[in-house]
């Protein structure tokens, strides 16, 4: 793609990178076939190629974002399926992130939209605020239909997504050290995160049990958000502040007793942390530290694939529909490791049709774009339910919450199943449920 940025514009590192990305695009349109919003809407401007044209025009002319541009950029899930499909290697993720930052700086949203986004950015990245907000949401949940009738669909979506009860976090807060059982074979830092410890503390609890049982010392260096939630809302400075805090905490561990890896159980967070080296590349204080953190970061499935896991006491044989989170398969290019882990320890793993299409979670997307998110969830759940699985496994808390809102089939994290199959307790979502086994026999109780 030909561009015409001025030398003055190209002096800005972000604009120079946008120019490089735009020049990589050859207009082929392969991305349209795998873009969820184009599949749903059939509008060229709601495809990656269409958005690239809009972004190019906006940035080249150095003009403020318009309502039309904002509408189509806001509809993008950042699922990154287009990057998996693109034969030219267009780094759409960095381009759309730059566009969102430009929108945030140059466009004045309607008051209601500004207020909603400000609330989400203030609440979601903070565990205590999020927990209190969910407590209030439970009281308002019966009124979700009323809010929808009044045209307040994002509010209705928030209420519907709120769980009926909140689990207790038994792993504590603040810096924590979890010693290995037996001789130490490794030492890792585990990202605690923001949403996960409130909605599903069982995920990191399972990871800690599993890792320490296999000789790995686990350090939770500091609580808090990785920056992904606000980053995808265009609030770049807030995202970088969160990133620097995480980097400082992990650097202290690296320069202390050292770390073999930084492990993340939420793939959306993992994609962000692996990109720290890029987003902080121009920061003279943090560039090198950020790059080091990014190099050390692994999804939990990547790290577990390096370990020799203890054998399951007996084959579990449950049928698992594996949902491949977009941030894992497209953002981190990890598709096989989670399925191979589950298969090796006795689960019958089935692929979901249209696995490349997003479930509609995408951070805050299922709140900000509730109608599109609902349609994507229905499509995803329909494909999953055709498999008649005993359980759905996923590697991202956002996907788990989104899918669980549309089906009665239990949804658990991949690491919870691996922990269970190698000596840990059954995940709460399936403990005590009657499930059919792979051979189609009468059924067993999940132990």
Tab-separated table of N, CA and C in Angstrom, residues 367-428:
chain	number	residue	atom	x	y	z
A	367	UNK	N	-19.454	-5.588	26.590
A	367	UNK	CA	-20.211	-4.520	27.256
A	367	UNK	C	-20.422	-3.343	26.308
A	368	UNK	N	-19.372	-2.958	25.614
A	368	UNK	CA	-19.440	-1.781	24.742
A	368	UNK	C	-20.162	-2.049	23.423
A	369	UNK	N	-20.118	-3.316	22.965
A	369	UNK	CA	-20.792	-3.704	21.715
A	369	UNK	C	-21.670	-4.945	22.001
A	370	UNK	N	-22.664	-4.810	22.856
A	370	UNK	CA	-23.387	-5.985	23.351
A	370	UNK	C	-24.122	-6.779	22.279
A	371	UNK	N	-24.659	-6.130	21.272
A	371	UNK	CA	-25.447	-6.845	20.265
A	371	UNK	C	-24.544	-7.720	19.390
A	372	UNK	N	-23.437	-7.171	18.923
A	372	UNK	CA	-22.502	-7.974	18.131
A	372	UNK	C	-21.913	-9.094	18.983
A	373	UNK	N	-21.604	-8.791	20.231
A	373	UNK	CA	-21.046	-9.804	21.126
A	373	UNK	C	-22.042	-10.940	21.350
A	374	UNK	N	-23.312	-10.589	21.488
A	374	UNK	CA	-24.334	-11.624	21.678
A	374	UNK	C	-24.431	-12.536	20.457
A	375	UNK	N	-24.415	-11.956	19.274
A	375	UNK	CA	-24.513	-12.758	18.052
A	375	UNK	C	-23.309	-13.682	17.903
A	376	UNK	N	-22.130	-13.182	18.255
A	376	UNK	CA	-20.935	-14.021	18.173
A	376	UNK	C	-20.977	-15.138	19.206
A	377	UNK	N	-21.473	-14.836	20.405
A	377	UNK	CA	-21.587	-15.879	21.434
A	377	UNK	C	-22.562	-16.962	20.998
A	378	UNK	N	-23.694	-16.567	20.452
A	378	UNK	CA	-24.673	-17.563	20.012
A	378	UNK	C	-24.088	-18.467	18.935
A	379	UNK	N	-23.322	-17.883	18.045
A	379	UNK	CA	-22.684	-18.676	16.991
A	379	UNK	C	-21.656	-19.640	17.586
A	380	UNK	N	-20.859	-19.129	18.526
A	380	UNK	CA	-19.843	-19.972	19.167
A	380	UNK	C	-20.483	-21.089	19.981
A	381	UNK	N	-21.457	-20.754	20.798
A	381	UNK	CA	-22.115	-21.762	21.643
A	381	UNK	C	-22.827	-22.799	20.780
A	382	UNK	N	-23.433	-22.363	19.687
A	382	UNK	CA	-24.084	-23.317	18.785
A	382	UNK	C	-23.108	-24.336	18.248
A	383	UNK	N	-21.931	-23.889	17.856
A	383	UNK	CA	-20.908	-24.816	17.358
A	383	UNK	C	-20.399	-25.743	18.460
A	384	UNK	N	-20.292	-25.218	19.664
A	384	UNK	CA	-19.818	-26.045	20.780
A	384	UNK	C	-20.849	-27.113	21.142
A	385	UNK	N	-22.102	-26.721	21.253
A	385	UNK	CA	-23.132	-27.652	21.712
A	385	UNK	C	-23.370	-28.789	20.722
A	386	UNK	N	-23.039	-28.591	19.458
A	386	UNK	CA	-23.151	-29.674	18.479
A	386	UNK	C	-22.228	-30.841	18.809
A	387	UNK	N	-21.161	-30.572	19.538
A	387	UNK	CA	-20.195	-31.616	19.913
A	387	UNK	C	-20.676	-32.443	21.097
A	388	UNK	N	-21.684	-31.963	21.813
A	388	UNK	CA	-22.202	-32.621	23.020
A	388	UNK	C	-21.065	-32.948	24.014
A	389	UNK	N	-20.278	-31.965	24.375
A	389	UNK	CA	-19.163	-32.231	25.294
A	389	UNK	C	-19.622	-32.305	26.741
A	390	UNK	N	-18.792	-32.918	27.573
A	390	UNK	CA	-19.038	-32.911	29.014
A	390	UNK	C	-18.639	-31.574	29.624
A	391	UNK	N	-17.616	-30.946	29.047
A	391	UNK	CA	-17.076	-29.719	29.608
A	391	UNK	C	-16.441	-28.911	28.473
A	392	UNK	N	-16.406	-27.605	28.657
A	392	UNK	CA	-15.732	-26.704	27.726
A	392	UNK	C	-14.473	-26.189	28.413
A	393	UNK	N	-13.353	-26.244	27.712
A	393	UNK	CA	-12.097	-25.729	28.255
A	393	UNK	C	-11.654	-24.523	27.453
A	394	UNK	N	-11.119	-23.530	28.141
A	394	UNK	CA	-10.596	-22.326	27.489
A	394	UNK	C	-9.424	-21.809	28.305
A	395	UNK	N	-8.632	-20.949	27.696
A	395	UNK	CA	-7.442	-20.433	28.362
A	395	UNK	C	-7.511	-18.954	28.668
A	396	UNK	N	-8.733	-18.407	28.751
A	396	UNK	CA	-8.877	-16.972	28.997
A	396	UNK	C	-10.156	-16.723	29.788
A	397	UNK	N	-10.045	-15.977	30.881
A	397	UNK	CA	-11.193	-15.738	31.756
A	397	UNK	C	-12.305	-14.985	31.031
A	398	UNK	N	-11.964	-14.079	30.127
A	398	UNK	CA	-12.992	-13.357	29.397
A	398	UNK	C	-13.842	-14.282	28.553
A	399	UNK	N	-13.194	-15.189	27.833
A	399	UNK	CA	-13.926	-16.169	27.018
A	399	UNK	C	-14.799	-17.059	27.895
A	400	UNK	N	-14.257	-17.489	29.018
A	400	UNK	CA	-14.997	-18.371	29.916
A	400	UNK	C	-16.284	-17.704	30.390
A	401	UNK	N	-16.186	-16.439	30.787
A	401	UNK	CA	-17.354	-15.710	31.270
A	401	UNK	C	-18.373	-15.510	30.162
A	402	UNK	N	-17.886	-15.155	28.985
A	402	UNK	CA	-18.767	-14.912	27.848
A	402	UNK	C	-19.509	-16.181	27.428
A	403	UNK	N	-18.800	-17.286	27.284
A	403	UNK	CA	-19.421	-18.532	26.828
A	403	UNK	C	-20.364	-19.087	27.888
A	404	UNK	N	-19.956	-19.017	29.156
A	404	UNK	CA	-20.794	-19.547	30.237
A	404	UNK	C	-22.135	-18.841	30.315
A	405	UNK	N	-22.186	-17.585	29.856
A	405	UNK	CA	-23.448	-16.841	29.878
A	405	UNK	C	-24.432	-17.336	28.830
A	406	UNK	N	-23.977	-18.234	27.936
A	406	UNK	CA	-24.850	-18.691	26.868
A	406	UNK	C	-25.093	-20.178	26.821
A	407	UNK	N	-24.593	-20.923	27.812
A	407	UNK	CA	-24.772	-22.375	27.790
A	407	UNK	C	-24.784	-22.936	29.202
A	408	UNK	N	-25.418	-24.107	29.352
A	408	UNK	CA	-25.440	-24.788	30.652
A	408	UNK	C	-24.257	-25.740	30.801
A	409	UNK	N	-23.504	-25.974	29.729
A	409	UNK	CA	-22.328	-26.846	29.807
A	409	UNK	C	-21.273	-26.156	30.661
A	410	UNK	N	-20.681	-26.863	31.622
A	410	UNK	CA	-19.679	-26.218	32.478
A	410	UNK	C	-18.475	-25.752	31.666
A	411	UNK	N	-17.972	-24.575	32.026
A	411	UNK	CA	-16.808	-23.997	31.358
A	411	UNK	C	-15.691	-23.840	32.385
A	412	UNK	N	-14.536	-24.404	32.093
A	412	UNK	CA	-13.404	-24.341	33.026
A	412	UNK	C	-12.137	-23.956	32.272
A	413	UNK	N	-11.136	-23.567	33.025
A	413	UNK	CA	-9.849	-23.242	32.427
A	413	UNK	C	-9.068	-24.530	32.171
A	414	UNK	N	-8.285	-24.538	31.123
A	414	UNK	CA	-7.466	-25.704	30.783
A	414	UNK	C	-6.618	-26.158	31.961
A	415	UNK	N	-6.035	-25.219	32.704
A	415	UNK	CA	-5.147	-25.591	33.799
A	415	UNK	C	-5.907	-26.280	34.928
A	416	UNK	N	-7.193	-25.972	35.086
A	416	UNK	CA	-7.985	-26.653	36.116
A	416	UNK	C	-8.146	-28.132	35.782
A	417	UNK	N	-8.333	-28.437	34.495
A	417	UNK	CA	-8.445	-29.841	34.088
A	417	UNK	C	-7.117	-30.565	34.237
A	418	UNK	N	-6.028	-29.898	33.869
A	418	UNK	CA	-4.710	-30.531	33.999
A	418	UNK	C	-4.388	-30.784	35.466
A	419	UNK	N	-4.695	-29.816	36.323
A	419	UNK	CA	-4.471	-29.984	37.761
A	419	UNK	C	-5.267	-31.171	38.292
A	420	UNK	N	-6.527	-31.257	37.919
A	420	UNK	CA	-7.392	-32.353	38.367
A	420	UNK	C	-6.857	-33.705	37.917
A	421	UNK	N	-6.456	-33.791	36.665
A	421	UNK	CA	-6.012	-35.073	36.113
A	421	UNK	C	-4.665	-35.524	36.663
A	422	UNK	N	-3.927	-34.612	37.289
A	422	UNK	CA	-2.615	-34.982	37.813
A	422	UNK	C	-2.556	-34.927	39.336
A	423	UNK	N	-3.719	-35.056	39.976
A	423	UNK	CA	-3.735	-35.189	41.422
A	423	UNK	C	-4.438	-34.097	42.189
A	424	UNK	N	-4.924	-33.059	41.517
A	424	UNK	CA	-5.629	-31.987	42.203
A	424	UNK	C	-7.118	-32.270	42.316
A	425	UNK	N	-7.859	-31.359	42.943
A	425	UNK	CA	-9.308	-31.547	43.089
A	425	UNK	C	-10.042	-31.283	41.776
A	426	UNK	N	-11.247	-31.825	41.678
A	426	UNK	CA	-12.078	-31.556	40.501
A	426	UNK	C	-12.452	-30.078	40.468
A	427	UNK	N	-12.467	-29.466	39.299
A	427	UNK	CA	-12.929	-28.074	39.207
A	427	UNK	C	-14.340	-27.944	39.768
A	428	UNK	N	-14.584	-26.853	40.464
A	428	UNK	CA	-15.878	-26.668	41.114
A	428	UNK	C	-17.033	-26.728	40.115
